[in-house]
XYZ file of C-alpha atoms in Angstrom:
544
model
C -35.318 98.970 125.319
C -32.102 100.290 127.316
C -32.585 100.570 131.223
C -30.609 103.302 132.804
C -27.901 102.236 135.393
C -29.101 102.470 139.053
C -27.912 101.769 142.469
C -29.864 99.244 144.783
C -30.396 100.948 148.053
C -31.934 99.969 151.454
C -35.692 100.282 151.575
C -35.971 99.624 155.057
C -37.909 102.208 157.444
C -35.304 101.461 160.176
C -33.647 104.656 161.591
C -30.337 105.877 160.062
C -28.306 104.525 162.999
C -30.110 101.040 162.148
C -29.591 101.369 158.595
C -25.670 102.004 158.832
C -25.284 98.917 160.928
C -27.840 96.637 158.643
C -25.214 94.347 157.683
C -25.591 92.854 161.362
C -28.663 91.984 163.519
C -29.641 94.777 165.619
C -29.357 92.304 168.749
C -29.422 88.496 168.919
C -32.455 86.785 167.563
C -33.361 90.239 165.627
C -34.616 89.904 161.998
C -32.380 91.407 159.192
C -34.534 94.586 158.378
C -32.855 95.464 155.468
C -32.749 93.185 152.377
C -29.680 94.892 150.971
C -27.747 94.444 154.051
C -26.827 98.038 153.808
C -24.507 97.378 150.993
C -25.234 99.313 147.762
C -24.795 97.590 144.293
C -24.283 99.475 141.131
C -26.419 97.803 138.497
C -26.941 98.498 134.502
C -29.214 96.434 132.597
C -30.041 96.116 128.909
C -33.438 94.562 127.572
C -35.514 92.236 129.358
C -34.640 88.521 130.271
C -36.854 86.067 128.771
C -37.812 84.204 132.166
C -39.135 87.124 134.520
C -39.507 84.711 137.555
C -37.627 81.307 138.376
C -38.016 79.715 142.214
C -36.015 76.877 143.790
C -37.211 75.876 147.102
C -39.358 73.110 149.090
C -42.831 73.014 150.054
C -43.110 76.743 151.085
C -42.196 77.492 147.403
C -44.326 74.676 145.623
C -47.692 75.610 147.426
C -48.034 72.767 149.659
C -50.706 72.979 152.407
C -53.024 70.626 154.438
C -50.492 67.869 153.787
C -50.805 68.346 150.055
C -49.251 69.854 146.872
C -52.291 70.757 145.041
C -53.469 74.394 144.168
C -50.168 75.187 142.748
C -51.667 78.155 140.721
C -52.090 79.813 144.291
C -48.715 79.190 145.459
C -46.450 82.322 146.286
C -44.703 82.354 143.052
C -47.850 81.972 141.120
C -49.384 85.158 143.017
C -46.262 87.124 142.247
C -46.356 86.180 138.344
C -50.093 87.269 138.660
C -49.086 90.687 139.878
C -46.347 90.895 137.497
C -48.808 90.499 134.563
C -46.977 87.302 133.600
C -49.219 84.612 134.854
C -49.964 83.250 131.295
C -46.266 82.331 130.817
C -45.256 81.310 134.480
C -45.098 77.441 134.069
C -45.601 75.185 137.170
C -46.323 71.559 137.479
C -49.986 70.402 138.283
C -50.984 68.068 140.834
C -54.730 68.360 140.730
C -55.813 64.796 140.584
C -57.454 63.347 143.931
C -56.544 66.333 145.794
C -52.889 66.374 145.385
C -49.848 64.664 146.891
C -49.275 62.853 149.246
C -53.000 63.276 151.052
C -54.947 66.174 151.084
C -56.118 66.651 154.779
C -58.872 69.302 153.855
C -60.572 66.772 151.077
C -60.266 63.647 153.486
C -62.117 65.743 156.332
C -64.737 67.215 153.827
C -65.533 63.730 152.599
C -66.011 62.604 156.252
C -68.062 65.410 157.071
C -70.181 64.780 154.138
C -70.877 61.285 155.560
C -71.029 62.042 159.443
C -71.475 65.558 159.706
C -69.852 67.905 161.987
C -69.110 65.643 164.697
C -68.213 61.956 165.312
C -70.234 59.593 167.543
C -68.371 56.977 169.039
C -70.121 54.086 166.992
C -69.256 55.881 163.968
C -65.380 55.683 164.626
C -65.112 52.287 163.010
C -67.006 52.894 159.863
C -65.519 56.373 159.515
C -61.945 54.686 159.680
C -62.914 52.207 156.831
C -64.435 55.228 154.930
C -61.205 57.145 155.325
C -58.936 54.171 154.348
C -60.891 53.856 151.274
C -60.673 57.306 150.313
C -56.704 57.181 150.831
C -56.950 53.735 148.844
C -58.316 55.893 145.960
C -55.667 58.649 146.208
C -52.998 55.911 146.314
C -54.383 54.009 143.079
C -54.471 57.474 141.163
C -50.799 58.209 141.732
C -49.248 54.791 141.513
C -51.516 53.104 138.981
C -54.012 55.469 137.598
C -53.707 58.874 135.594
C -51.412 60.369 138.005
C -48.871 57.752 137.662
C -47.492 59.095 134.450
C -46.691 62.906 134.531
C -47.127 65.099 131.290
C -44.006 65.222 129.324
C -42.754 68.657 127.994
C -39.418 70.053 126.815
C -40.206 73.277 128.401
C -38.676 73.529 131.938
C -41.078 75.038 134.753
C -40.384 78.304 136.355
C -41.332 76.913 139.698
C -38.814 73.997 140.395
C -39.772 73.596 144.119
C -40.304 70.212 145.465
C -41.875 69.625 148.799
C -39.458 68.015 151.499
C -36.258 68.823 150.029
C -33.378 70.524 151.945
C -30.010 71.572 150.780
C -28.601 68.202 149.766
C -31.691 67.333 147.971
C -31.270 70.569 145.712
C -27.773 69.672 145.176
C -28.123 66.167 144.325
C -31.624 65.147 143.047
C -32.754 65.207 139.652
C -35.638 63.561 137.624
C -33.389 60.499 136.990
C -32.298 60.206 140.633
C -36.234 60.219 141.666
C -37.007 57.854 138.914
C -34.556 55.345 140.182
C -35.958 55.974 143.779
C -39.262 54.868 142.944
C -39.635 51.117 143.794
C -42.189 48.792 142.888
C -45.710 49.413 143.429
C -47.115 48.220 146.656
C -50.583 48.500 147.215
C -51.456 48.702 151.013
C -54.359 47.119 152.394
C -54.611 48.642 155.935
C -52.212 52.017 155.754
C -52.541 53.211 152.463
C -50.572 56.300 151.242
C -48.676 57.088 147.856
C -45.238 55.469 147.852
C -42.282 57.670 146.937
C -44.717 60.627 146.937
C -41.800 63.113 147.044
C -40.221 61.368 144.120
C -43.357 61.481 141.968
C -43.942 65.164 142.849
C -40.433 65.935 141.574
C -41.083 63.915 138.248
C -43.707 66.808 137.653
C -41.437 69.754 138.602
C -37.907 68.848 137.258
C -37.513 68.588 133.490
C -37.529 64.978 131.950
C -37.380 65.503 128.000
C -35.219 65.372 126.144
C -33.834 62.376 127.988
C -30.465 64.454 128.513
C -32.433 67.058 130.864
C -33.464 64.178 133.383
C -29.944 64.752 135.039
C -30.655 68.372 135.962
C -31.097 69.110 139.550
C -33.291 72.008 140.554
C -30.190 74.370 140.555
C -29.230 72.817 137.054
C -32.753 73.406 135.574
C -32.661 77.151 136.957
C -29.124 77.425 135.272
C -30.369 76.045 131.874
C -33.060 78.864 131.938
C -30.592 81.437 132.867
C -28.740 80.499 129.481
C -32.123 81.423 127.512
C -30.688 84.862 126.670
C -30.866 86.967 123.415
C -33.681 86.755 120.695
C -36.513 88.724 120.072
C -39.221 88.795 122.529
C -42.279 90.175 121.226
C -41.937 93.916 121.231
C -39.221 94.127 123.923
C -35.638 93.545 123.362
C -34.272 90.630 125.216
C -31.624 90.726 127.579
C -28.260 89.547 126.272
C -26.815 88.646 129.613
C -29.488 87.223 131.566
C -31.908 84.682 130.920
C -33.678 85.159 134.417
C -34.836 88.406 135.630
C -35.365 87.529 139.394
C -34.618 84.092 140.871
C -35.897 83.216 144.356
C -34.273 80.850 146.400
C -36.270 79.539 149.455
C -34.483 76.442 151.078
C -33.456 75.312 154.440
C -36.574 74.871 156.419
C -36.355 70.960 156.073
C -33.129 71.117 157.561
C -34.977 71.824 160.961
C -38.663 70.989 160.425
C -38.619 67.429 161.021
C -37.899 68.337 164.735
C -41.596 69.472 165.152
C -43.175 67.159 162.680
C -41.423 64.063 164.302
C -41.329 65.792 167.860
C -37.729 64.678 168.178
C -34.740 66.548 168.009
C -31.722 64.546 166.348
C -28.853 66.721 165.503
C -26.802 66.001 162.510
C -23.542 64.160 162.477
C -21.449 61.855 160.058
C -23.814 61.296 156.947
C -25.568 64.781 157.098
C -24.464 65.423 153.340
C -25.447 61.831 152.045
C -28.775 61.272 150.548
C -28.773 57.652 151.917
C -28.244 58.329 155.571
C -29.149 61.976 156.185
C -33.052 60.748 157.003
C -31.976 59.994 160.503
C -31.432 63.842 161.462
C -34.051 66.197 162.167
C -31.706 69.162 162.913
C -28.604 70.083 160.979
C -25.862 71.734 163.169
C -25.264 74.996 161.972
C -21.734 74.087 160.730
C -23.241 71.549 158.796
C -25.816 73.838 157.424
C -23.226 76.380 156.373
C -21.166 73.744 154.557
C -24.345 72.940 152.512
C -25.393 76.326 152.030
C -21.993 77.358 150.589
C -22.318 74.533 147.870
C -25.794 75.838 146.937
C -24.506 79.430 146.924
C -21.595 78.527 144.448
C -24.369 76.873 142.196
C -26.522 79.907 142.145
C -23.533 82.209 141.399
C -23.339 80.229 138.160
C -26.756 80.991 137.223
C -27.433 84.011 134.715
C -30.175 85.911 136.913
C -29.946 89.578 137.255
C -31.649 89.511 140.904
C -31.397 86.657 143.358
C -33.484 86.885 146.706
C -32.818 84.462 149.358
C -35.352 83.914 151.923
C -34.141 83.151 155.466
C -35.135 79.948 157.268
C -38.575 80.200 159.486
C -38.432 79.514 163.066
C -40.178 76.059 163.081
C -41.166 75.978 166.616
C -43.844 78.921 165.880
C -45.794 76.604 163.650
C -49.017 75.265 165.456
C -48.290 71.566 164.597
C -46.046 71.684 167.847
C -48.364 73.508 170.503
C -46.691 74.966 173.594
C -48.485 73.197 176.914
C -49.852 75.260 179.667
C -47.871 78.281 180.364
C -44.366 79.779 179.577
C -41.288 78.359 181.378
C -41.175 81.769 183.406
C -42.214 85.177 182.836
C -40.706 86.929 179.903
C -39.880 83.680 178.533
C -40.499 82.900 174.699
C -40.994 79.337 175.406
C -43.340 76.611 176.920
C -41.897 73.480 179.133
C -43.270 71.100 176.537
C -44.570 71.276 173.049
C -46.951 68.648 171.600
C -49.713 67.793 169.243
C -52.464 70.732 169.065
C -55.217 68.040 169.781
C -53.784 67.162 172.944
C -55.171 69.561 175.598
C -53.195 71.060 178.796
C -55.464 68.952 180.937
C -54.588 65.703 179.013
C -51.057 66.007 178.545
C -48.668 63.485 180.052
C -45.175 63.981 179.415
C -44.367 60.226 180.145
C -46.787 58.915 177.407
C -47.297 61.777 174.850
C -44.736 62.921 172.067
C -43.122 66.047 172.925
C -40.190 68.211 172.590
C -39.218 70.375 175.558
C -38.959 74.215 175.658
C -34.968 74.008 175.870
C -35.071 71.740 172.869
C -37.279 74.285 171.096
C -35.094 76.882 172.286
C -31.928 75.241 170.825
C -33.474 74.642 167.552
C -34.523 78.337 167.183
C -30.695 79.434 168.043
C -29.516 76.719 165.365
C -31.883 78.471 162.948
C -30.649 81.818 163.900
C -27.267 80.541 162.951
C -28.697 79.204 159.564
C -29.758 82.833 158.704
C -26.766 84.629 159.608
C -24.755 82.118 157.502
C -27.094 82.941 154.587
C -26.641 86.676 155.550
C -23.183 86.193 154.942
C -23.636 84.674 151.556
C -25.822 87.397 150.501
C -23.378 90.042 152.096
C -20.270 88.655 150.326
C -22.419 88.440 146.910
C -23.321 92.124 147.094
C -19.641 93.644 148.094
C -18.842 91.302 144.833
C -21.308 93.485 143.057
C -24.094 90.929 142.627
C -27.565 91.920 142.936
C -28.328 89.871 145.721
C -30.951 90.257 148.597
C -32.092 88.632 151.859
C -35.794 88.490 152.812
C -35.927 87.646 156.679
C -38.945 85.330 156.479
C -37.863 84.353 160.156
C -38.877 87.543 161.317
C -41.720 87.712 159.314
C -43.287 84.753 161.015
C -42.027 86.065 164.478
C -43.994 89.217 163.961
C -47.249 87.125 163.540
C -46.518 84.680 166.180
C -49.752 84.772 168.360
C -48.679 82.855 171.637
C -45.010 83.513 171.360
C -45.304 87.262 171.319
C -48.670 88.928 170.302
C -50.462 87.556 173.338
C -47.457 87.984 175.863
C -45.964 91.253 176.376
C -43.287 90.197 178.719
C -41.837 88.058 176.299
C -41.564 90.900 173.261
C -38.083 91.607 172.528
C -37.013 95.047 171.908
C -37.333 94.782 168.064
C -40.639 93.412 167.903
C -43.821 94.894 166.553
C -46.957 93.006 165.366
C -47.084 92.439 161.516
C -49.629 94.935 159.773
C -51.733 92.297 157.936
C -53.652 93.774 154.924
C -57.006 95.697 155.048
C -58.815 92.742 153.465
C -57.398 90.393 156.061
C -58.039 92.718 158.958
C -61.851 93.040 158.111
C -62.124 89.316 158.208
C -64.107 88.013 161.441
C -61.879 86.607 163.339
C -58.558 88.409 162.131
C -56.500 85.590 160.800
C -53.696 84.442 163.400
C -51.133 82.054 163.873
C -52.903 79.473 165.954
C -54.372 76.223 164.644
C -57.343 76.782 162.177
C -60.594 75.824 163.838
C -64.479 75.932 163.137
C -67.562 76.114 164.657
C -69.262 74.006 162.098
C -70.414 77.027 160.004
C -67.435 79.561 160.019
C -63.698 79.856 160.978
C -63.419 80.595 164.857
C -59.551 80.682 165.124
C -56.324 80.570 163.201
C -56.311 81.487 159.485
C -52.703 81.780 158.614
C -51.788 78.077 158.690
C -53.663 75.235 156.767
C -54.560 72.130 158.262
C -51.347 70.411 158.654
C -50.450 73.024 161.081
C -46.903 73.784 159.173
C -47.731 75.353 155.817
C -49.461 78.405 155.241
C -53.076 79.127 153.958
C -53.613 80.825 150.297
C -54.116 84.202 151.904
C -50.696 83.585 154.009
C -48.953 82.910 150.827
C -50.249 86.055 149.462
C -48.364 87.847 152.740
C -45.221 86.120 151.728
C -45.861 86.995 148.017
C -46.204 90.745 149.162
C -42.814 90.954 151.033
C -40.993 89.442 147.914
C -43.003 91.953 145.610
C -41.502 94.776 147.845
C -37.891 93.506 147.519
C -38.427 93.021 143.779
C -39.542 96.689 143.400
C -36.649 97.973 145.196
C -34.572 96.032 142.587
C -36.323 97.939 139.977
C -38.328 95.108 138.822
C -41.098 96.363 136.612
C -44.802 94.856 137.391
C -47.176 95.252 134.495
C -50.983 95.339 134.121
C -51.972 92.356 132.456
C -54.792 94.173 130.231
C -52.151 96.359 128.218
C -48.904 95.548 129.656
C -48.382 98.886 130.950
C -46.310 99.465 134.256
C -48.073 99.437 137.431
C -47.681 102.324 139.786
C -46.058 102.017 143.382
C -47.314 100.527 145.739
C -47.776 97.296 143.985
C -50.142 95.539 146.287
C -51.107 92.021 145.992
C -55.081 91.256 145.174
C -56.031 89.943 148.638
C -59.570 89.952 147.663
C -58.995 87.432 145.073
C -56.958 85.234 147.565
C -59.859 85.349 150.204
C -62.277 84.245 147.620
C -59.946 81.311 146.418
C -59.094 80.446 150.302
C -61.410 77.606 151.154
C -60.012 77.303 154.666
C -60.612 81.087 155.289
C -64.139 81.326 153.938
C -65.626 77.729 154.512
C -63.258 75.481 156.656
C -64.394 71.859 157.338
C -67.236 71.780 159.850
C -65.753 69.089 161.620
C -62.935 71.046 163.277
C -65.408 72.243 165.530
C -64.628 69.969 168.622
C -61.256 70.830 169.757
C -59.402 69.557 166.765
C -60.925 66.045 167.365
C -61.187 65.187 163.778
C -57.456 65.979 163.225
C -56.392 64.123 166.149
C -58.514 61.303 165.180
C -56.930 60.987 161.795
C -53.621 61.225 162.842
C -53.988 58.642 165.705
C -55.884 56.286 163.587
C -54.070 56.733 160.344
C -50.813 58.408 161.215
C -51.705 61.061 158.798
C -49.285 63.860 159.877
C -46.175 62.137 160.292
C -46.640 59.771 157.492
C -47.259 62.810 155.151
C -44.874 65.215 156.248
C -41.884 63.121 157.452
C -39.586 65.731 155.695
C -35.903 64.240 155.269
C -37.156 60.747 156.224
C -37.843 60.022 152.510
C -34.273 60.083 151.041
């Protein structure tokens, strides 16, 4: 089968003037609206690559939610594979035991709800704490000494190579061999149980380990190995002799800033930012350090034999509801609040002298650094397209900005000229209430707020992963990627739409959230204060 040559052209709905200048931002902080950056690339393909979709990334690509990686069949790459008609061939690791790694907050809250109902009384706090620790001990035993301690061994390399908590340096250096060496002797904690080296244990399931020499492959090396799988018959379709991968998605960089809101501490990178042993003390990478790391990742991606490469920009981490803005904005028209703290600390109770927080000025500085990260990523894509490579930029920062409830949607004065609300799919608009970016809440029976972020306040719910999948599918279609019906393999007509009805049915946080979220996030606040759940399960960058 020979595919005709075509020119990759912009698919943005921007005006002609905006399209002509799409190689740059319309204004500071504005999103890149055209994935091609206004640079056409002439392409010509023959046959079909063996591996239709491969992904490199962190927790957002692995399918992490509610403090755990669990349902990897509902990650955004798996959703795309489903719509491609390729789900039965899309390989991804399994973390189903005991709710996943490190600790599934949804499972923990449901366990407590089963015993104590939707509200805790004061006299139940001590036994609830004991029950929670016993639950955490079971999870720790499963992954350190039980069935989860030994991952299944296979010679096939996964198509989803993502590992939660990884930043650019991890993607460059960490392999199964490196992670295995980082896992020390088992330690059964009696008081504050949590699976040790959870990140490295997750990596041993995501990265290749067999044959033994593959244990030295990083994410990028494993993707390169898949890219070499060219030629040879593939059922009734002619295989691509030049590319082993049809679409490669690279979504890295969020963890170079995310710890600022997880730790509620802004520690700018310095000497040692590029060292696995010392980088953990930093929570935000200076733009020049990020760009230096990105250039190395881009050089490795250039060596991967993939037809299309989609780079996902770094979202503004300060929008995530894990860091809630206190009281009112700093001034009329500002995007920022004077302080950001945990969502379960009310405005009335917040005390800057006592409670963890970052300031509005710090939040703004983190966002400005992320804008520079994304400018550097745009330059990587721009240079590649000018060199004839079919690379794209999906501005996931702009995507999240358009869904930001408190920053923009509820404050007209703060909206920049480029901002418009994101049009949610019909199936999500039909929900009551319509999902938004606030922290998830329940009245004991149904969801009353939130819906786009899971219980950790950082990672998407299943339906929100579907939104990301839809945006990537749109870019893939503009690149000429064919989506097929799973029933007969025939091509699907445009527009290719994600089956959101399927995702709503599978999304337990949307259709049946834990009932103990009803009283002002007290259950999650209690779990974090008593067990340090949020910080200990999501201190991304502090595990190296």
